[in-house]
Coordinates of C-alpha atoms and ligand atoms in Angstrom, one line a residue:
M1 CA -16.7 -3.5 0.0
F2 CA -14.1 -3.8 -2.7
N3 CA -15.2 -3.7 -6.3
F4 CA -13.3 -6.0 -8.8
S5 CA -12.9 -6.4 -12.5
L6 CA -11.8 -9.9 -13.6
M7 CA -9.5 -9.9 -16.6
G8 CA -10.0 -13.4 -18.2
A9 CA -13.0 -15.9 -17.8
G10 CA -11.1 -19.1 -19.2
R11 CA -10.1 -22.1 -16.9
I12 CA -8.7 -20.4 -13.9
G13 CA -10.8 -17.2 -14.3
K14 CA -14.0 -19.3 -13.8
M15 CA -12.8 -20.7 -10.6
H16 CA -11.5 -16.9 -9.2
A17 CA -14.8 -15.6 -10.5
E18 CA -16.5 -17.9 -7.8
I19 CA -13.8 -17.2 -5.0
I20 CA -14.5 -13.6 -5.5
N21 CA -18.0 -13.5 -5.5
S22 CA -18.2 -15.7 -2.2
H23 CA -15.9 -13.2 -0.2
P24 CA -18.1 -11.3 2.1
E25 CA -16.2 -8.1 1.4
C26 CA -15.8 -8.2 -2.5
S27 CA -18.1 -7.8 -5.4
L28 CA -17.3 -8.7 -8.9
K29 CA -18.5 -5.8 -11.1
Y30 CA -17.0 -6.3 -14.5
I31 CA -15.5 -8.8 -16.5
F32 CA -13.5 -8.8 -19.8
D33 CA -12.5 -11.4 -21.9
I34 CA -11.8 -11.7 -25.8
N35 CA -14.1 -14.6 -26.0
K36 CA -17.2 -12.8 -25.4
K37 CA -19.1 -15.9 -24.9
F38 CA -17.1 -16.7 -21.6
A39 CA -17.3 -13.2 -20.3
N40 CA -21.1 -13.3 -20.9
E41 CA -21.5 -16.6 -19.2
L42 CA -19.7 -15.3 -16.1
A43 CA -21.3 -12.1 -15.9
D44 CA -24.9 -13.8 -16.2
K45 CA -23.7 -16.0 -13.2
Y46 CA -22.6 -13.6 -10.8
N47 CA -24.7 -10.7 -11.9
A48 CA -21.8 -8.8 -12.9
S49 CA -21.1 -6.5 -16.2
V50 CA -19.3 -7.3 -19.4
A51 CA -16.7 -4.7 -20.3
S52 CA -16.7 -3.9 -24.0
T53 CA -12.8 -2.8 -23.6
A54 CA -9.7 -3.8 -21.5
E55 CA -9.6 -0.4 -20.5
E56 CA -13.0 0.0 -19.1
A57 CA -12.5 -2.9 -17.0
L58 CA -9.1 -1.9 -16.0
E59 CA -9.7 2.0 -15.4
N60 CA -13.2 2.1 -14.1
N61 CA -14.1 4.3 -11.2
D62 CA -16.4 2.1 -9.6
I63 CA -13.6 -0.5 -9.0
Q64 CA -10.8 -0.6 -6.7
V65 CA -9.1 -4.0 -7.6
V66 CA -8.2 -5.7 -10.9
F67 CA -8.1 -9.5 -10.7
I68 CA -5.7 -10.8 -13.8
A69 CA -6.5 -14.3 -14.9
S70 CA -6.4 -14.0 -18.6
A71 CA -3.6 -15.3 -20.9
T72 CA 0.1 -14.8 -19.9
P73 CA 1.1 -12.4 -22.7
T74 CA -1.5 -10.0 -21.3
H75 CA -0.4 -9.7 -17.8
T76 CA 2.3 -7.0 -18.0
E77 CA 0.1 -4.6 -20.4
F78 CA -3.0 -5.1 -17.6
I79 CA -0.7 -4.6 -14.6
I80 CA 0.6 -1.2 -15.9
K81 CA -2.7 -0.2 -17.2
A82 CA -4.3 -1.1 -13.6
A83 CA -1.4 0.5 -11.7
K84 CA -1.6 3.8 -13.4
A85 CA -5.3 3.6 -12.9
G86 CA -4.5 3.2 -8.9
K87 CA -6.0 -0.1 -8.5
A88 CA -4.7 -2.8 -6.4
I89 CA -3.8 -5.9 -8.3
F90 CA -3.9 -9.6 -8.2
C91 CA -2.0 -11.2 -11.3
E92 CA -2.1 -15.0 -11.9
K93 CA 1.4 -16.6 -12.4
P94 CA 3.5 -15.9 -14.3
I95 CA 4.0 -12.2 -14.7
D96 CA 5.2 -13.1 -18.1
L97 CA 7.5 -15.7 -19.9
D98 CA 10.2 -12.7 -20.8
I99 CA 12.1 -11.2 -18.3
N100 CA 12.7 -8.1 -20.3
K101 CA 8.9 -7.7 -20.1
V102 CA 8.9 -8.2 -16.5
N103 CA 11.7 -5.5 -15.6
Q104 CA 10.0 -3.0 -17.9
C105 CA 6.8 -3.5 -16.2
W106 CA 8.1 -3.2 -12.8
D107 CA 10.0 0.2 -14.0
E108 CA 6.8 1.5 -15.3
I109 CA 4.7 0.6 -11.7
K110 CA 7.4 0.6 -9.0
N111 CA 6.8 4.1 -8.1
L112 CA 3.0 3.9 -8.2
K113 CA 3.1 1.9 -4.9
V114 CA -0.2 0.0 -6.0
P115 CA -0.6 -3.3 -3.9
I116 CA 0.2 -6.2 -6.0
Q117 CA 0.2 -10.2 -5.5
I118 CA 1.3 -12.7 -7.9
G119 CA -0.6 -16.2 -7.7
F120 CA 1.8 -18.6 -6.0
N121 CA -1.2 -20.4 -4.6
R122 CA 0.9 -23.4 -3.3
R123 CA 2.5 -21.4 -0.3
F124 CA -1.4 -21.2 0.8
D125 CA -1.9 -24.8 1.1
T126 CA -2.3 -25.5 4.6
S127 CA 0.0 -28.8 4.5
H128 CA 2.8 -27.2 2.3
N129 CA 2.6 -24.1 4.5
Q130 CA 3.0 -26.1 7.8
V131 CA 6.0 -27.7 6.7
Q132 CA 7.5 -24.5 5.4
K133 CA 6.9 -23.6 9.2
N134 CA 8.2 -26.8 10.6
A135 CA 11.4 -26.0 8.6
H136 CA 12.1 -23.0 10.6
S137 CA 10.4 -23.6 14.0
G138 CA 13.6 -25.8 15.1
K139 CA 11.4 -29.1 15.0
I140 CA 13.8 -30.5 12.3
G141 CA 16.9 -28.7 13.4
Q142 CA 19.2 -27.0 10.9
L143 CA 17.4 -27.5 7.4
E144 CA 19.6 -29.3 5.0
M145 CA 17.4 -30.5 2.3
V146 CA 14.1 -29.8 0.4
V147 CA 12.3 -32.2 -2.0
I148 CA 9.5 -31.1 -4.2
T149 CA 7.6 -33.5 -6.3
S150 CA 5.2 -32.1 -8.7
R151 CA 3.6 -34.3 -11.4
D152 CA 0.7 -33.4 -13.7
P153 CA -1.9 -36.3 -14.4
A154 CA -1.8 -35.9 -18.0
P155 CA 0.1 -33.5 -20.5
P156 CA -1.9 -30.5 -22.1
S157 CA -2.6 -30.3 -25.6
L158 CA -0.5 -29.3 -28.3
D159 CA -1.7 -26.1 -28.5
Y160 CA -1.1 -25.2 -25.0
L161 CA 2.3 -26.5 -24.7
K162 CA 3.1 -24.5 -28.0
D163 CA 2.7 -21.2 -26.1
S164 CA 3.6 -22.3 -22.7
G165 CA 6.9 -20.9 -22.3
G166 CA 8.5 -24.6 -21.5
I167 CA 7.8 -26.5 -18.7
F168 CA 10.1 -25.1 -16.3
R169 CA 8.3 -21.4 -17.0
D170 CA 5.1 -23.3 -16.9
C171 CA 5.2 -25.8 -14.3
T172 CA 8.3 -25.6 -12.4
I173 CA 7.8 -21.7 -11.7
H174 CA 5.3 -23.0 -8.9
D175 CA 8.0 -25.1 -7.3
F176 CA 10.8 -22.5 -7.6
D177 CA 8.5 -20.3 -5.9
L178 CA 7.7 -22.9 -3.1
A179 CA 11.5 -23.5 -2.9
R180 CA 12.0 -19.8 -2.3
F181 CA 9.1 -19.7 0.1
I182 CA 10.7 -22.7 2.3
L183 CA 14.3 -21.4 2.2
G184 CA 13.0 -17.7 3.6
D185 CA 15.9 -15.4 3.7
D186 CA 18.1 -18.0 2.3
P187 CA 18.4 -17.2 -1.4
V188 CA 19.0 -19.8 -4.3
V189 CA 22.7 -19.2 -5.5
E190 CA 23.0 -22.1 -8.2
V191 CA 20.8 -23.9 -10.3
S192 CA 21.5 -27.2 -12.5
A193 CA 18.7 -28.8 -14.6
F194 CA 18.1 -32.1 -16.4
G195 CA 15.2 -33.0 -18.6
S196 CA 13.9 -35.8 -21.0
Q197 CA 11.0 -36.2 -23.5
M198 CA 9.5 -39.5 -22.6
V199 CA 5.6 -38.9 -22.5
N200 CA 4.8 -38.0 -26.1
D201 CA 5.5 -36.8 -29.4
D202 CA 4.0 -33.3 -28.9
I203 CA 6.8 -32.6 -26.7
I204 CA 9.4 -33.8 -29.0
K205 CA 7.6 -31.7 -31.9
I206 CA 8.0 -28.4 -30.0
N207 CA 11.4 -29.3 -28.4
D208 CA 10.2 -29.1 -24.8
H209 CA 10.9 -31.6 -22.0
D210 CA 8.2 -33.7 -20.0
T211 CA 10.3 -35.3 -17.6
T212 CA 12.7 -33.0 -15.8
M213 CA 14.8 -32.7 -12.3
C214 CA 16.3 -29.6 -11.1
I215 CA 18.7 -29.3 -8.0
L216 CA 19.1 -25.7 -6.4
K217 CA 21.8 -24.7 -4.1
S218 CA 21.1 -22.1 -1.5
K219 CA 23.5 -19.4 0.1
K220 CA 23.8 -21.5 3.6
G221 CA 24.0 -24.7 1.3
V222 CA 20.6 -26.2 1.5
L223 CA 20.2 -28.6 -1.2
V224 CA 16.5 -28.6 -3.1
H225 CA 15.6 -31.3 -5.3
I226 CA 12.7 -30.4 -7.5
N227 CA 11.1 -33.4 -10.0
N228 CA 8.7 -32.6 -12.7
S229 CA 6.5 -34.7 -15.1
R230 CA 3.9 -34.0 -17.4
R231 CA 2.2 -37.6 -16.8
A232 CA 1.5 -39.4 -13.6
V233 CA -0.9 -42.2 -14.2
Y234 CA -2.3 -42.3 -10.4
G235 CA -3.1 -38.4 -10.4
Y236 CA -1.6 -35.0 -9.6
D237 CA 1.2 -35.9 -7.4
Q238 CA 2.0 -32.9 -5.0
R239 CA 4.6 -33.6 -2.1
V240 CA 6.9 -31.6 -0.5
E241 CA 9.9 -32.9 2.0
V242 CA 11.8 -30.9 4.2
F243 CA 14.8 -32.6 6.2
G244 CA 17.1 -31.3 8.7
S245 CA 19.6 -32.2 11.5
K246 CA 16.8 -33.2 13.9
G247 CA 14.2 -34.9 11.7
M248 CA 12.1 -34.4 8.7
S249 CA 8.5 -33.2 7.8
I250 CA 6.6 -34.3 5.0
S251 CA 3.2 -32.7 2.9
N252 CA 1.8 -35.7 1.6
N253 CA -0.5 -36.3 -1.2
Q254 CA -4.4 -35.7 -0.7
T255 CA -7.4 -38.4 -1.2
P256 CA -11.1 -37.4 -0.7
S257 CA -11.3 -39.1 2.4
S258 CA -8.6 -41.3 4.5
V259 CA -10.5 -44.6 4.0
E260 CA -7.9 -47.2 3.4
Y261 CA -8.8 -50.9 1.9
F262 CA -6.8 -54.2 2.6
N263 CA -7.5 -57.4 0.8
E264 CA -5.4 -60.3 -0.6
S265 CA -3.6 -58.4 -3.3
E266 CA -3.2 -55.2 -1.6
T267 CA -3.0 -53.2 1.8
F268 CA -3.1 -49.5 2.6
S269 CA -5.0 -48.9 -0.7
K270 CA -6.9 -45.5 -0.6
E271 CA -9.1 -43.8 -3.2
P272 CA -7.1 -41.9 -5.9
I273 CA -5.6 -38.8 -5.2
L274 CA -7.3 -35.7 -5.8
N275 CA -7.4 -35.0 -9.5
F276 CA -5.8 -31.7 -10.7
F277 CA -4.9 -28.2 -9.3
I278 CA -8.5 -26.8 -9.0
E279 CA -9.3 -29.6 -6.9
R280 CA -6.1 -30.5 -5.0
Y281 CA -5.5 -26.5 -4.0
S282 CA -8.9 -25.4 -3.8
Q283 CA -8.4 -24.4 -0.1
A284 CA -5.1 -22.6 -1.1
Y285 CA -6.8 -20.6 -3.9
K286 CA -9.3 -19.3 -1.4
D287 CA -6.9 -18.7 1.3
Q288 CA -4.6 -17.0 -1.1
F289 CA -7.6 -14.8 -1.9
K290 CA -8.5 -14.1 1.6
D291 CA -4.8 -13.1 2.5
F292 CA -4.7 -10.6 -0.3
V293 CA -8.0 -9.0 0.6
Q294 CA -6.5 -8.7 4.2
S295 CA -3.4 -6.9 2.7
I296 CA -5.1 -4.2 0.7
K297 CA -7.5 -3.7 3.6
L298 CA -5.0 -3.3 6.1
N299 CA -2.9 -1.2 3.6
K300 CA 0.1 -3.6 4.1
D301 CA 2.7 -5.2 1.9
T302 CA 1.0 -8.3 0.1
N303 CA 2.6 -11.5 1.1
V304 CA 3.6 -12.7 -2.6
T305 CA 5.1 -9.8 -4.1
F306 CA 6.2 -8.8 -7.7
K307 CA 9.6 -9.7 -6.9
D308 CA 8.4 -12.9 -6.0
G309 CA 7.2 -13.3 -9.4
R310 CA 10.5 -12.0 -11.1
N311 CA 12.7 -14.4 -9.1
A312 CA 10.9 -17.4 -9.7
L313 CA 11.2 -16.6 -13.4
I314 CA 14.9 -15.8 -13.2
L315 CA 15.2 -19.5 -11.6
A316 CA 13.2 -20.9 -14.5
N317 CA 15.5 -19.3 -17.0
A318 CA 18.6 -20.5 -15.2
A319 CA 17.1 -24.1 -15.4
N320 CA 16.7 -23.8 -19.1
E321 CA 20.0 -22.0 -19.7
S322 CA 21.2 -25.1 -17.3
L323 CA 19.7 -27.7 -19.3
N324 CA 20.7 -26.1 -22.8
K325 CA 24.3 -25.7 -22.1
G326 CA 24.7 -29.0 -19.8
Q327 CA 26.1 -26.8 -17.2
N328 CA 25.6 -25.6 -13.3
I329 CA 24.1 -22.0 -13.4
K330 CA 24.9 -19.2 -11.1
I331 CA 22.2 -16.9 -10.2
N332 CA 22.2 -13.2 -10.6
Y333 CA 19.2 -11.5 -9.3
D334 CA 20.3 -8.0 -10.9
Ligands
NAD401 N1 -2.1 -20.4 -10.3 C1 -2.4 -21.4 -10.7 O1 -2.5 -22.5 -10.3 C2 -2.7 -21.3 -12.5 C3 -3.4 -22.3 -12.9 C4 -3.7 -22.5 -14.3 C5 -3.3 -21.4 -14.9 N2 -2.9 -20.4 -14.5 C6 -2.5 -18.8 -14.9 O2 -3.5 -18.1 -15.2 C7 -3.6 -17.9 -16.5 C8 -4.7 -18.1 -17.3 O3 -4.7 -19.7 -17.5 P1 -5.8 -20.6 -18.0 O4 -5.7 -21.9 -17.8 O5 -7.2 -20.1 -17.1 O6 -6.0 -20.3 -19.4 P2 -7.3 -20.5 -20.5 O7 -6.9 -20.2 -21.8 O8 -8.3 -21.5 -20.0 O9 -8.1 -19.1 -20.2 C9 -7.2 -17.7 -20.7 C10 -8.4 -16.5 -20.8 O10 -7.8 -15.5 -21.2 C11 -8.7 -14.8 -22.5 N3 -7.9 -13.7 -23.1 C12 -7.0 -14.1 -24.1 N4 -6.3 -13.0 -24.5 C13 -7.0 -12.0 -23.6 C14 -7.0 -10.4 -23.9 N5 -6.3 -9.9 -24.6 N6 -8.0 -9.7 -23.0 C15 -8.5 -10.4 -22.2 N7 -9.0 -12.0 -22.1 C16 -8.0 -12.5 -22.9 C17 -8.9 -16.0 -23.3 O11 -10.0 -15.9 -24.3 C18 -9.3 -17.2 -22.1 O12 -10.6 -17.1 -21.9 C19 -2.2 -18.1 -17.3 O13 -1.3 -17.1 -17.0 C20 -1.9 -19.3 -16.3 O14 -0.3 -19.4 -16.5 C21 -2.2 -20.1 -13.1

């Protein structure tokens, strides 16, 4: 049995608490959030204790695993403290918005050899995962192009946007990771990014972008197109396509059922696609967690490493640089 401390009882923390609690080999023991109301509500729901300080949750002898789902600026501090206390760690994406903080964090923990997994849940989506397998099984021949569409149903609040780190580090970071996952051992070597402000005035106020396209090129020459929007009126649009010398494979949007309607004005009309990440990736979040638990149980490397988190941030930073300079950026992972 693994005993957990959960850091952060906000939007995603609430969902993870349910997943931890539902796993037969895991027990949620402590919750820490600076918002005491959120912490108390979750503790009551899962019969856990509220830690009075972050250290109490991170260093407690009763726990073996720390799950970090708190606000992004807390991640590196909590990772370092948990690693020094010898705990296994799951940390939500991104590790941090600042590559220097990510590098310092790695310097502090690399010799401690604690298991750590980063929350790139999309790798665990059954359909995206199958597309990745199809890209390498020979089914589509030699991989030549990857097309990733990722559009949110509606933009978040101005308060959220102000601290988000910009669309590439907040949203596209998932797609950069998915692109790296699909490419396998063929690294991205170049990034070119474009962005526009088309959705609302909030984005203009904070000088961010809401409509973006990135082109990545891998060492072997595979081209990856990622398009993002902060507003898709028809729902959370999540599609992945791989194209090769012998064919193509697509992971399409999902609807609550496969029922279709046909009438005078429309054909092949379905129910709206699943609304947002908690609904769309519910299976992926659960399987990601099972995979993490399996890794720590078998004492093997996790399948989404600190390095994966760092490399996705490097691509996001390169996209920012490309957009700002109007140039193609060559990637340096050092
Ligand atoms: N993998 C995914 O699909 C996904 C989706 C959403 C969010 N996230 C990530 O999860 C993290 C949390 O996002 P969210 O949407 O739940 O945000 P949120 O604002 O709903 O929740 C964050 C929580 O952290 C708490 N917090 C802030 N400072 C703290 C501190 N010092 N100690 C403890 N708790 C503290 C806040 O009180 C809040 O309850 C972010 O890093 C975000 O990028 C990942």
